[in-house]
Amino acid sequence: MVLICLRWLGSGQNPQWVNYTSGKDINCISEEGNFLWIGTKGGLVKYNKTTGTSIFYNVSNSGLPINWILSIATDRDGVKWIGSYYGLSRFNGYSCITYNTENSGLTGNKIRSLAIDTNGFIWIGTEIGITKYDKINWTTYNTINSGLPDNDIKSLKIDRLGNRWIGTEEGLVKFDGDKWITYNTANSQLPSNVVNCITIDKIGNIWIGTEDGLAKFDGINWTIYNRSNSDIASSNISSIAVDENDVTWVGTDGGISTLYGEEWTTYDSSNLLLIRGEVSVIFIDDSGIKWIGMLAGGLLKYNGKEWSFCNTSNSGLPDNNVTSIVKDSTDKFWIGTTSGLARLNGITWTVFDSLNSHLPYKTIICMTFDIHGNLWIGTTGGLVKFDGASWNIFNSENSGLLCNNIYSIAIEGSDTIWIGTMNGLSRFDGTTWTNFNTLNSGLPNNNINTIFVDEKRIKWIGTKEGLSKFDGINWLTYNTLNSGLPQNNLSTISTDEEGILWIGSRGKGLIKFDGSNWEVYNTYNSGLPFPLVNTIFNDSNGIKWIGTARGGLAKFDGKIWTKYLSIMKGLPYDDVVSINSDDNGSKWIGTNYGGLAIFNENGIPFPELENAGNESNVKLFISRTKKEVIISVPSKMKSSIIEIKDIQGNIVSRQTIEKKRTILDMLDLLVGDYIINVKTDQEIVFGQKVKKELSRKVF
């Protein structure tokens, strides 16, 4: 039992961590009454089917061990069982307990499939076999102690007789609790041994999706559908569902196909523009509405007449691979990802990609601003200059750029751009291109990982074969043979307020170089959590923030090291690739796979209330039980609605004011800070900040 209370938001502690993620990669869906629980690569989403509002759960606000959700099942008590790369999580809507190989009987942490039997037992498909959990004991079945042909479990369903149907990469398995039967291409008509998905229709037929076709099995006979004998969109099947009218819905990497009798209908990008990627899951709710999840394409709703797109992201991030973060002169943040560019202005997101802008390629590697406010973007398809209105593209075909794969960019003075590529170093002064490589310069290697220009306009160039110093005339290279460098392959270069260089290596730690002396920090002699350093950020207080490849984030004040890992709840992933800071001292942290995290040791400042009108007769107060908010509005106010927004500006609840006194139930909302707005068609007439807290918790 969890007891909650509400209070007006005052000067209490704000959350230290906030995660911004993309939920466009849908992996699984479960239903609970009027809500869908949706597992994405960006966290868990509770979606209200009536209002279209969502509550977003991630590692910063829920206790989830990772944002990348692979599977989900809801038991008879409403408890959500969530599978991820980090184990099995039990989530009751308020708090989360995670079971993994270290604290339970689980033999594998990667959980791609879940099923709950009539006894309430949890069946867990891992990469090391199947585990049954009866809420007390853990029992594991694998290739050694059972009839499983393969330990890597891809799918799992239980039929009405209690038989477990198991999809592996070595065939389909039926387990009745005693006997194991394997169906494969050698002993059956199964079109492929790689079984991606399974569903069971209302008369007990087993539908099996493989990488080479769809199969229907009635226990005796097999019926096979593939591209050669049917009009199915693709033979690579990723999801199957059967509706109340006996229409089979099939998700593939080429779109959606439906089968009714012998008639096929296909929806793909040619006739339904909302189809934007591989169909990963098809879910039919109790009302018969179809919900289609895609990889990189988000969630679609089909009510039998109309298709609509449903938001499953708590931000405008194009994807969760954040490669670069820069801030412009107006304090807007620009975030580069592997699927495009996003700009965040307060709580407003603007996305630029190859479809709506002149970005030559969606994968952004690096970015920087020049003193004129131009944004220079390095992509895998060339160099881009964006002045806020116009896009100028430079590539190896239309300019003197050495190569289209841009690894690093640095600005010298007001007009000179240095570009590091996989084929050498390019300099562009706005008119003339000059190129440097191992044949015409002192560069030790053409693979330019990083460039830094210091206050004396000396260029420091990190390569795979050492560190080069170039003053415009002379070249000097430092390597493991002639310096204190522990490794020649260098990843990043930064400088502190004293002009000392801080250099990241790709496996030998962090290096400090004052021009004469070298000092190396590694996992043996310091608190550095991992030896591969991706990025270094020096804040205004002289503190170094170090992003590592698998060790998360480290803070170093010159004496004390502090580590921030994903297991500590807040950092979404331990591969930190970019760091920046805002005027409040909050650190903006870009990760691979985990999206964007904001961190402030003193609490992230709450956004300001939107400009409200002068309606003084709106009253808002907390009930005596401290569990509800009561809104009182004047009778003359018409067409009023109440919206609740979270700290990131997402609308998590919306309802119409149907009478003068309305009770706003916040029971389902996460613990945290919210803004309650009362709105008419024309304006916001009232705004108030409120905090939801746990007063007591008994699990």
XYZ file of C-alpha atoms in Angstrom:
699
model
C 0.000 0.000 0.000
C 1.263 3.476 -0.879
C -0.056 6.604 0.801
C 0.289 9.874 -1.102
C -0.195 13.497 -0.247
C -0.273 16.770 -2.153
C 1.053 20.177 -1.199
C 1.628 23.519 -2.856
C 5.035 23.726 -4.433
C 7.302 25.999 -2.431
C 11.029 25.999 -1.868
C 11.446 22.244 -1.415
C 14.011 20.112 -3.208
C 13.375 19.708 -6.924
C 14.439 16.496 -8.694
C 18.141 16.210 -9.471
C 17.616 14.227 -12.669
C 15.232 14.547 -15.605
C 15.314 12.326 -18.696
C 14.297 13.436 -22.185
C 13.813 10.432 -24.440
C 12.318 9.325 -27.717
C 9.570 6.733 -27.450
C 9.296 6.140 -31.191
C 10.717 2.614 -30.892
C 7.784 0.533 -29.615
C 8.628 -2.922 -28.312
C 5.568 -4.094 -26.378
C 2.038 -3.143 -25.269
C -0.190 -4.298 -22.396
C -3.711 -3.225 -21.436
C -5.178 -2.258 -18.069
C -8.715 -0.900 -18.249
C -8.706 2.450 -20.032
C -4.927 2.550 -20.161
C -2.246 1.075 -22.374
C 1.176 0.360 -20.915
C 3.696 0.782 -23.715
C 7.304 -0.321 -23.558
C 9.701 1.745 -25.662
C 13.424 2.366 -25.968
C 12.767 5.627 -24.113
C 10.959 4.180 -21.115
C 7.488 3.066 -20.072
C 4.391 5.004 -21.162
C 0.957 4.920 -19.514
C -1.394 6.046 -22.271
C -4.986 7.116 -21.604
C -7.032 5.744 -24.487
C -9.818 8.287 -23.980
C -7.927 11.547 -23.547
C -4.738 10.671 -25.421
C -2.600 11.925 -22.534
C 0.440 10.034 -21.339
C 2.449 9.582 -18.174
C 6.117 8.838 -18.829
C 8.186 6.576 -16.584
C 11.971 6.377 -16.879
C 15.061 5.815 -14.751
C 14.920 9.338 -13.325
C 11.401 9.172 -11.893
C 10.284 5.587 -11.382
C 12.998 3.203 -10.253
C 13.178 1.481 -13.632
C 16.709 0.091 -14.120
C 16.919 1.165 -17.782
C 14.743 3.047 -20.257
C 14.922 0.336 -22.909
C 11.838 -1.827 -22.254
C 11.609 -5.137 -24.123
C 8.474 -6.837 -22.752
C 5.550 -6.231 -20.405
C 2.712 -8.195 -18.824
C 0.026 -7.109 -16.341
C -1.148 -9.545 -13.682
C -4.616 -9.870 -12.106
C -3.650 -7.399 -9.359
C -2.681 -4.727 -11.847
C 1.034 -5.153 -11.199
C 3.170 -4.583 -14.265
C 5.996 -7.059 -14.901
C 8.561 -5.430 -17.133
C 11.384 -7.104 -19.013
C 14.490 -5.189 -20.053
C 18.176 -5.706 -20.650
C 18.692 -5.322 -16.891
C 16.293 -7.978 -15.634
C 12.655 -8.260 -14.522
C 10.977 -5.306 -12.801
C 7.836 -5.444 -10.662
C 6.065 -2.091 -10.917
C 2.893 -1.270 -8.983
C 2.476 2.242 -10.384
C 4.440 3.907 -7.589
C 7.586 1.942 -6.894
C 9.692 -0.576 -8.698
C 11.632 -3.661 -7.603
C 14.025 -5.217 -10.104
C 15.130 -8.837 -10.092
C 18.314 -9.798 -11.906
C 20.941 -12.508 -11.948
C 22.600 -11.070 -8.851
C 19.614 -10.861 -6.498
C 17.261 -13.598 -7.693
C 17.014 -16.952 -9.422
C 17.065 -15.401 -12.878
C 19.776 -16.902 -15.060
C 19.664 -14.154 -17.697
C 18.989 -10.404 -17.588
C 17.829 -9.859 -21.176
C 14.072 -10.500 -21.078
C 12.342 -10.317 -24.446
C 9.122 -12.159 -23.596
C 6.755 -12.547 -20.637
C 3.564 -14.505 -20.000
C 1.368 -15.039 -16.935
C -0.467 -18.340 -16.452
C -3.817 -19.004 -14.740
C -2.036 -19.512 -11.413
C -0.500 -16.052 -11.623
C 2.966 -17.490 -12.194
C 5.340 -15.411 -14.323
C 7.032 -17.128 -17.258
C 10.135 -15.247 -18.299
C 11.945 -15.665 -21.605
C 15.635 -14.780 -21.360
C 18.752 -15.315 -23.434
C 19.702 -18.160 -21.044
C 16.441 -20.100 -21.132
C 12.969 -19.825 -19.561
C 12.397 -19.066 -15.889
C 9.138 -19.624 -13.985
C 8.564 -17.386 -10.962
C 5.731 -18.308 -8.595
C 6.346 -15.203 -6.420
C 8.538 -17.316 -4.110
C 10.601 -19.776 -6.112
C 12.498 -19.477 -9.367
C 12.665 -22.484 -11.723
C 14.770 -22.355 -14.878
C 14.517 -24.511 -17.991
C 17.364 -24.558 -20.504
C 18.963 -26.809 -23.109
C 20.674 -28.843 -20.397
C 17.748 -29.700 -18.115
C 14.794 -29.593 -20.527
C 13.716 -30.148 -24.118
C 14.505 -26.609 -25.197
C 16.530 -26.654 -28.435
C 17.933 -23.174 -27.823
C 18.316 -20.903 -24.801
C 17.637 -17.600 -26.545
C 13.891 -17.116 -26.108
C 12.325 -14.697 -28.586
C 8.603 -15.170 -27.891
C 6.291 -16.857 -25.390
C 2.518 -17.500 -25.266
C 0.245 -19.675 -23.111
C -2.885 -21.233 -24.634
C -6.211 -21.897 -22.867
C -5.095 -25.432 -21.945
C -1.995 -24.077 -20.227
C 0.465 -25.170 -22.909
C 3.479 -22.890 -23.247
C 4.400 -22.071 -26.830
C 7.970 -20.882 -27.080
C 9.750 -19.235 -29.978
C 13.500 -19.729 -30.310
C 16.107 -19.457 -33.046
C 16.044 -23.250 -33.349
C 12.333 -23.748 -33.785
C 8.925 -23.670 -32.072
C 8.506 -25.479 -28.760
C 5.376 -26.734 -26.985
C 5.642 -27.455 -23.244
C 2.601 -28.853 -21.412
C 4.283 -28.892 -18.015
C 5.679 -32.375 -18.554
C 6.570 -33.037 -22.178
C 8.573 -30.912 -24.585
C 7.879 -31.017 -28.331
C 10.006 -29.110 -30.838
C 8.811 -28.188 -34.324
C 11.448 -27.153 -36.826
C 12.071 -27.099 -40.554
C 13.309 -30.706 -40.451
C 10.261 -32.309 -38.800
C 7.425 -29.940 -39.735
C 6.356 -27.349 -42.267
C 7.611 -24.457 -40.153
C 9.049 -22.057 -42.763
C 12.057 -21.059 -40.634
C 13.568 -22.067 -37.316
C 13.826 -18.425 -36.249
C 10.494 -17.787 -34.516
C 9.975 -14.073 -33.906
C 6.417 -14.023 -32.555
C 3.460 -16.197 -31.602
C -0.251 -15.573 -31.073
C -3.235 -17.830 -30.441
C -6.672 -17.182 -31.907
C -10.032 -17.844 -30.209
C -10.386 -21.389 -31.586
C -6.875 -22.352 -30.534
C -4.921 -22.039 -33.780
C -1.277 -21.155 -33.233
C 0.011 -18.383 -35.493
C 3.776 -18.289 -35.806
C 5.798 -15.466 -37.305
C 9.245 -16.379 -38.569
C 11.938 -14.631 -40.529
C 10.816 -16.482 -43.652
C 7.037 -16.556 -43.493
C 3.841 -16.874 -41.473
C 2.510 -20.223 -40.282
C -0.873 -21.294 -38.910
C -0.866 -24.554 -36.950
C -4.059 -26.210 -35.685
C -2.204 -29.005 -33.907
C -2.147 -31.218 -36.986
C -2.107 -29.161 -40.161
C 0.173 -26.340 -41.218
C -0.713 -23.445 -43.499
C 2.161 -21.310 -44.720
C 2.079 -17.774 -46.123
C 5.064 -15.982 -47.640
C 5.885 -13.631 -50.468
C 5.978 -16.433 -53.037
C 2.474 -17.788 -52.370
C 0.540 -14.783 -51.042
C 0.243 -11.001 -51.040
C 1.734 -10.601 -47.588
C 3.864 -7.440 -47.294
C 7.034 -9.331 -46.328
C 8.081 -12.803 -45.233
C 9.937 -11.399 -42.227
C 7.199 -11.430 -39.592
C 7.576 -9.395 -36.408
C 4.084 -9.354 -34.849
C 0.694 -11.072 -35.141
C -2.773 -10.412 -33.684
C -6.208 -11.823 -34.490
C -9.281 -9.617 -34.001
C -12.869 -10.443 -33.001
C -13.855 -10.804 -36.684
C -11.184 -13.448 -37.321
C -9.031 -11.018 -39.269
C -5.356 -11.773 -38.794
C -3.146 -8.695 -38.512
C 0.475 -9.297 -39.433
C 3.336 -6.906 -38.768
C 6.421 -7.150 -40.959
C 9.492 -5.167 -41.893
C 7.566 -4.070 -45.005
C 4.342 -2.846 -43.404
C 1.061 -4.331 -42.136
C -0.909 -7.081 -43.843
C -4.356 -8.348 -42.913
C -5.740 -11.759 -43.814
C -9.466 -12.484 -43.892
C -10.242 -15.878 -45.366
C -7.891 -15.918 -48.321
C -7.929 -12.169 -48.994
C -4.894 -10.061 -48.169
C -4.808 -6.284 -47.635
C -1.532 -4.450 -47.111
C -0.793 -1.071 -45.543
C 2.674 0.304 -46.153
C 4.348 3.634 -46.848
C 2.903 3.668 -50.372
C -0.734 3.849 -49.231
C -0.464 4.885 -45.581
C 2.072 7.629 -44.916
C 1.895 7.031 -41.168
C 3.800 3.761 -41.660
C 7.348 4.893 -40.871
C 9.341 1.792 -40.026
C 9.284 -1.883 -39.241
C 6.091 -2.936 -37.464
C 7.282 -4.325 -34.149
C 4.017 -4.985 -32.296
C 0.305 -5.199 -33.075
C -2.056 -5.068 -30.103
C -5.857 -5.288 -30.184
C -7.541 -3.892 -27.077
C -10.803 -4.987 -25.453
C -12.737 -2.528 -27.626
C -11.303 -3.974 -30.830
C -9.095 -0.961 -31.533
C -5.800 -1.811 -33.195
C -2.599 -0.320 -31.849
C 0.437 -0.654 -34.086
C 3.914 -0.049 -32.713
C 6.824 0.562 -35.036
C 10.578 0.720 -34.694
C 11.487 4.411 -35.109
C 7.933 5.176 -36.267
C 5.982 5.463 -33.006
C 2.454 4.263 -32.259
C -0.569 4.176 -34.589
C -4.229 3.786 -33.635
C -6.815 2.311 -35.995
C -10.462 2.399 -34.882
C -11.796 0.606 -37.949
C -12.308 3.805 -39.925
C -9.443 6.192 -39.289
C -5.730 5.943 -38.628
C -4.120 8.356 -36.175
C -0.703 8.898 -34.654
C -0.277 8.734 -30.856
C 2.583 10.408 -29.025
C 4.738 8.072 -26.926
C 7.706 10.419 -26.378
C 8.261 12.828 -23.495
C 10.351 15.065 -25.748
C 11.035 15.997 -29.346
C 14.242 13.973 -29.542
C 14.399 12.215 -32.935
C 16.021 9.215 -31.278
C 17.905 8.181 -28.140
C 21.415 8.255 -29.603
C 22.543 11.767 -28.667
C 25.859 12.608 -30.291
C 26.342 16.322 -29.606
C 24.901 19.127 -27.445
C 25.585 22.832 -28.039
C 23.984 26.032 -26.735
C 23.383 29.167 -28.783
C 23.590 32.817 -27.678
C 19.886 32.864 -26.757
C 20.226 29.839 -24.433
C 18.504 27.426 -26.783
C 19.989 23.947 -26.806
C 20.690 22.115 -30.039
C 20.905 18.338 -29.773
C 22.395 16.195 -32.504
C 21.270 12.582 -32.845
C 21.640 9.740 -35.302
C 18.174 10.597 -36.688
C 18.393 14.349 -37.045
C 18.750 17.617 -35.151
C 16.512 18.920 -32.349
C 16.293 22.404 -30.835
C 14.877 22.903 -27.354
C 13.634 26.347 -26.365
C 12.298 26.043 -22.831
C 9.753 23.280 -23.338
C 9.274 23.748 -27.090
C 10.976 21.292 -29.440
C 11.774 21.836 -33.115
C 13.140 18.927 -35.126
C 15.195 19.150 -38.324
C 15.932 16.082 -40.399
C 16.579 15.134 -44.018
C 12.826 15.236 -44.752
C 12.025 18.780 -43.567
C 15.376 20.540 -43.989
C 18.504 20.451 -46.103
C 20.465 18.203 -43.787
C 22.317 15.934 -46.217
C 22.091 12.975 -43.885
C 20.248 12.329 -40.644
C 23.264 11.087 -38.666
C 24.896 14.021 -36.877
C 28.352 13.466 -35.402
C 29.453 16.877 -34.109
C 28.365 20.531 -33.924
C 29.669 23.946 -32.925
C 28.642 27.617 -33.196
C 30.858 30.344 -34.635
C 30.921 33.913 -33.263
C 28.366 34.994 -35.877
C 25.803 32.524 -34.544
C 26.089 30.103 -37.441
C 25.694 26.455 -36.522
C 28.231 24.143 -38.146
C 27.126 20.522 -38.291
C 29.249 17.510 -39.093
C 27.342 14.558 -40.502
C 28.126 11.301 -42.250
C 27.067 13.033 -45.476
C 29.078 16.244 -45.343
C 29.403 19.584 -43.554
C 26.404 21.881 -42.981
C 26.237 25.583 -42.132
C 22.894 26.758 -40.757
C 22.323 30.469 -40.075
C 18.808 29.980 -38.708
C 17.160 30.301 -42.090
C 19.411 28.941 -44.834
C 21.258 25.651 -45.096
C 24.598 25.522 -46.922
C 25.941 22.081 -47.719
C 29.622 21.323 -48.263
C 30.752 17.914 -49.411
C 33.591 16.307 -51.319
C 31.722 16.800 -54.611
C 30.903 20.538 -54.402
C 33.801 21.842 -52.305
C 37.346 21.145 -51.228
C 36.229 19.063 -48.241
C 38.418 15.984 -47.972
C 35.711 13.546 -46.967
C 31.986 13.487 -46.160
C 32.441 11.619 -42.879
C 32.960 14.485 -40.417
C 34.303 13.510 -36.983
C 35.098 16.890 -35.435
C 34.776 20.658 -35.970
C 36.583 23.587 -34.340
C 36.453 27.353 -34.893
C 39.558 29.553 -35.129
C 38.952 33.279 -34.832
C 35.908 34.631 -36.608
C 35.904 32.870 -39.938
C 38.174 29.826 -40.041
C 36.640 26.361 -39.669
C 38.728 23.266 -39.010
C 37.109 19.980 -39.967
C 38.375 16.572 -38.952
C 37.492 13.688 -41.246
C 38.468 10.068 -41.708
C 40.779 11.160 -44.584
C 42.570 14.062 -42.958
C 42.108 17.655 -41.826
C 40.353 20.421 -43.808
C 40.545 24.176 -43.198
C 37.942 26.531 -44.631
C 38.171 30.325 -44.294
C 34.868 31.027 -46.020
C 36.434 31.087 -49.455
C 39.471 28.819 -49.671
C 39.882 25.186 -48.703
C 43.234 23.834 -47.511
C 43.717 20.163 -46.751
C 46.257 18.394 -44.570
C 47.095 14.718 -44.443
C 50.036 12.460 -43.698
C 51.586 13.197 -47.095
C 51.712 17.020 -46.928
C 51.856 17.764 -43.197
C 53.064 16.500 -39.847
C 49.871 14.604 -39.145
C 50.700 11.099 -37.917
C 47.383 9.668 -39.096
C 44.525 10.780 -41.361
C 41.784 9.714 -38.972
C 41.041 12.948 -37.083
C 39.022 12.138 -33.961
C 39.032 15.549 -32.290
C 40.239 19.147 -32.772
C 40.709 21.910 -30.214
C 41.897 25.493 -30.854
C 43.357 27.222 -27.774
C 43.510 30.935 -26.922
C 46.827 31.281 -28.781
C 45.152 29.810 -31.879
C 47.246 26.689 -31.646
C 45.484 23.673 -33.079
C 45.537 20.485 -31.029
C 44.561 17.479 -33.107
C 43.779 14.055 -31.675
C 44.275 11.145 -34.046
C 44.594 7.375 -33.884
C 48.368 7.747 -33.836
C 48.942 10.528 -31.340
C 48.425 14.202 -30.538
C 49.512 16.858 -33.029
C 50.230 20.503 -32.214
C 50.048 22.912 -35.142
C 50.752 26.639 -34.791
C 49.994 27.401 -38.440
C 53.557 26.721 -39.593
C 55.174 24.015 -37.500
C 53.920 20.582 -36.561
C 54.830 18.700 -33.391
C 53.454 15.263 -32.608
C 53.272 13.594 -29.200
C 52.897 9.855 -28.896
C 53.633 7.031 -26.479
C 57.292 6.982 -27.505
C 58.179 10.640 -26.949
C 55.716 11.809 -24.284
C 53.640 10.786 -21.316
C 50.697 9.745 -23.445
C 49.566 6.276 -22.329
C 47.911 5.610 -25.696
C 48.040 7.102 -29.188
C 44.333 6.747 -29.996
C 42.744 9.919 -28.609
C 39.032 10.738 -28.457
C 38.535 14.274 -27.085
C 40.436 17.413 -26.034
C 39.365 20.211 -23.694
C 41.026 22.962 -21.675
C 40.427 24.386 -18.205
C 40.491 27.980 -16.944
C 44.288 27.793 -16.546
C 44.839 26.694 -20.140
C 45.767 23.152 -19.168
C 44.811 20.498 -21.706
C 42.617 17.578 -20.683
C 42.724 14.727 -23.176
C 40.574 11.624 -23.381
C 41.944 8.372 -24.692
C 40.126 5.401 -26.163
C 41.132 2.941 -23.478
C 43.916 4.282 -21.273
C 42.151 6.957 -19.277
C 42.232 10.740 -18.889
C 45.406 12.779 -19.516
C 46.355 16.186 -18.106
C 49.034 18.147 -20.002
C 50.274 21.586 -18.934
C 52.705 21.959 -21.855
C 55.553 20.269 -20.019
C 54.218 17.659 -17.632
C 51.896 14.744 -18.248
C 49.593 13.230 -15.654
C 47.424 10.196 -16.346
C 44.245 9.268 -14.484
C 42.991 5.739 -14.976
C 40.811 3.189 -13.195
C 43.762 2.051 -11.038
C 45.098 5.346 -9.674
C 41.934 7.474 -9.600
C 38.176 7.410 -9.411
C 37.760 7.347 -13.185
C 35.043 4.694 -13.686
C 36.088 3.495 -17.156
C 39.270 3.964 -19.229
C 37.568 4.960 -22.507
C 36.781 8.679 -22.277
C 34.232 10.033 -24.776
C 33.946 13.656 -23.706
C 35.244 16.221 -21.184
C 33.412 19.343 -20.023
C 34.940 22.028 -17.786
C 32.273 23.991 -15.949
C 32.427 27.589 -14.670
C 33.608 26.377 -11.251
C 36.608 24.564 -12.700
C 35.078 21.142 -12.194
C 35.701 18.504 -14.829
C 32.807 16.352 -15.983
C 33.970 13.245 -17.818
C 31.745 11.052 -19.960
C 32.942 7.499 -20.412
C 31.956 4.687 -22.758
C 30.651 2.181 -20.216
C 31.330 3.749 -16.846
C 28.803 6.560 -16.924
C 29.592 10.101 -15.781
C 32.414 11.229 -13.486
C 32.885 14.528 -11.660
C 36.413 15.595 -10.675
C 37.133 18.756 -8.683
C 40.902 18.221 -8.705
C 40.870 16.077 -5.576
C 37.630 14.165 -5.206
C 35.997 11.918 -7.776
C 32.239 11.352 -7.842
C 30.695 8.709 -10.070
C 27.203 8.699 -11.563
C 26.076 5.369 -12.989
C 22.769 4.205 -14.443
C 22.293 1.779 -11.542
C 22.121 4.817 -9.229
C 18.837 5.872 -10.915
C 18.976 9.041 -12.966
C 21.550 8.570 -15.688
C 19.683 6.687 -18.443
C 22.694 4.876 -19.902
C 26.358 4.515 -19.040
C 27.693 5.488 -22.472
C 28.002 9.296 -22.114
C 29.076 11.019 -25.343
C 28.362 14.734 -24.866
C 28.077 17.201 -21.961
C 27.096 20.862 -21.723
C 25.715 23.214 -19.065
C 22.990 25.845 -18.785
C 22.880 29.096 -16.815
C 21.398 27.311 -13.788
C 24.398 25.023 -13.558
C 22.390 22.019 -14.768
C 24.437 19.575 -16.808
C 22.998 18.407 -20.117
C 24.212 14.878 -20.738
C 23.866 13.077 -24.055
C 24.061 9.299 -24.079
C 24.073 6.507 -26.595
C 20.764 4.588 -26.448
C 19.520 6.452 -23.346
C 18.634 9.863 -24.754
C 19.266 13.159 -22.963
C 19.576 13.637 -19.197
C 19.545 16.884 -17.220
C 21.338 16.847 -13.863
C 21.591 19.457 -11.133
C 22.943 18.575 -7.697
C 20.805 21.328 -6.145
C 17.632 20.375 -7.989
C 16.494 21.236 -11.500
C 14.642 24.582 -11.533
C 10.930 24.250 -12.176
C 9.644 25.987 -15.330
C 7.863 29.277 -14.910
C 4.072 29.390 -14.993
C 2.615 30.337 -18.351
C 1.090 33.798 -18.589
C -2.342 33.518 -17.005
C -5.281 35.851 -17.358
C -6.784 37.931 -14.579
C -9.578 35.568 -13.580
C -9.416 35.885 -9.784
C -12.551 33.855 -9.089
C -10.929 30.518 -9.901
C -10.184 28.727 -6.652
C -7.963 25.710 -6.246
C -7.317 23.878 -2.988
C -6.162 20.494 -1.726
C -8.729 18.230 -0.099
C -8.533 17.262 3.554
C -7.250 13.827 2.604
C -4.451 15.533 0.628
C -5.069 13.137 -2.248
C -7.179 15.313 -4.525
C -7.202 18.832 -5.917
C -10.545 20.609 -5.968
C -11.160 23.275 -8.612
C -13.875 25.876 -8.135
C -14.738 28.094 -11.104
C -17.376 30.798 -11.549
C -20.557 29.680 -13.280
C -20.112 32.297 -16.002
C -16.925 30.608 -17.233
C -17.690 28.365 -20.179
C -15.745 25.791 -22.194
C -13.147 25.392 -19.465
C -10.637 22.572 -19.241
C -8.023 21.599 -16.687
C -4.558 20.526 -17.802
C -1.813 19.097 -15.636
C 1.738 19.391 -16.963
C 4.873 17.720 -15.669
C 8.259 19.390 -15.179
C 9.088 18.822 -18.861
C 5.938 20.501 -20.120
C 4.128 17.299 -21.107
C 0.365 17.266 -20.589
C -0.173 14.224 -18.344
C -3.869 14.806 -17.588
C -6.678 16.746 -19.243
C -10.347 16.946 -18.336
C -13.305 19.176 -19.052
C -14.831 21.229 -16.234
C -18.441 20.095 -16.318
C -19.649 21.714 -13.104
C -18.724 24.591 -10.833
C -16.818 22.356 -8.412
C -14.576 19.716 -9.974
C -12.410 17.123 -8.234
C -9.112 16.463 -9.928
C -7.784 13.020 -8.984
C -3.972 12.861 -9.072
C -3.709 9.312 -7.749
C -2.348 7.907 -11.016
C 0.304 10.567 -11.463
C 3.942 10.034 -10.602
C 5.434 11.507 -7.472
C 6.851 14.872 -8.509
C 6.118 18.488 -9.405
C 3.250 19.635 -11.618
C 1.599 22.735 -13.016
C -2.199 22.855 -12.984
C -3.697 25.195 -15.581
C -7.328 26.183 -15.977
C -7.986 27.188 -19.590
C -10.763 28.536 -21.747
C -10.780 28.541 -25.521
C -8.988 31.884 -25.512
C -6.436 31.775 -22.682
C -5.031 30.297 -19.519
C -7.015 31.891 -16.709
C -5.326 30.235 -13.728
C -2.065 28.477 -12.935
C -0.691 26.792 -9.822
C 2.304 24.619 -8.987
C 1.706 21.514 -6.876
C 3.894 18.702 -5.574
C 2.845 15.094 -5.171
C 4.731 13.223 -2.462
C 4.808 9.835 -0.802
C 3.916 10.185 2.865
C 4.314 6.511 3.693
C 5.095 3.405 1.726
C 4.430 -0.197 2.554
C 5.352 -2.618 -0.225
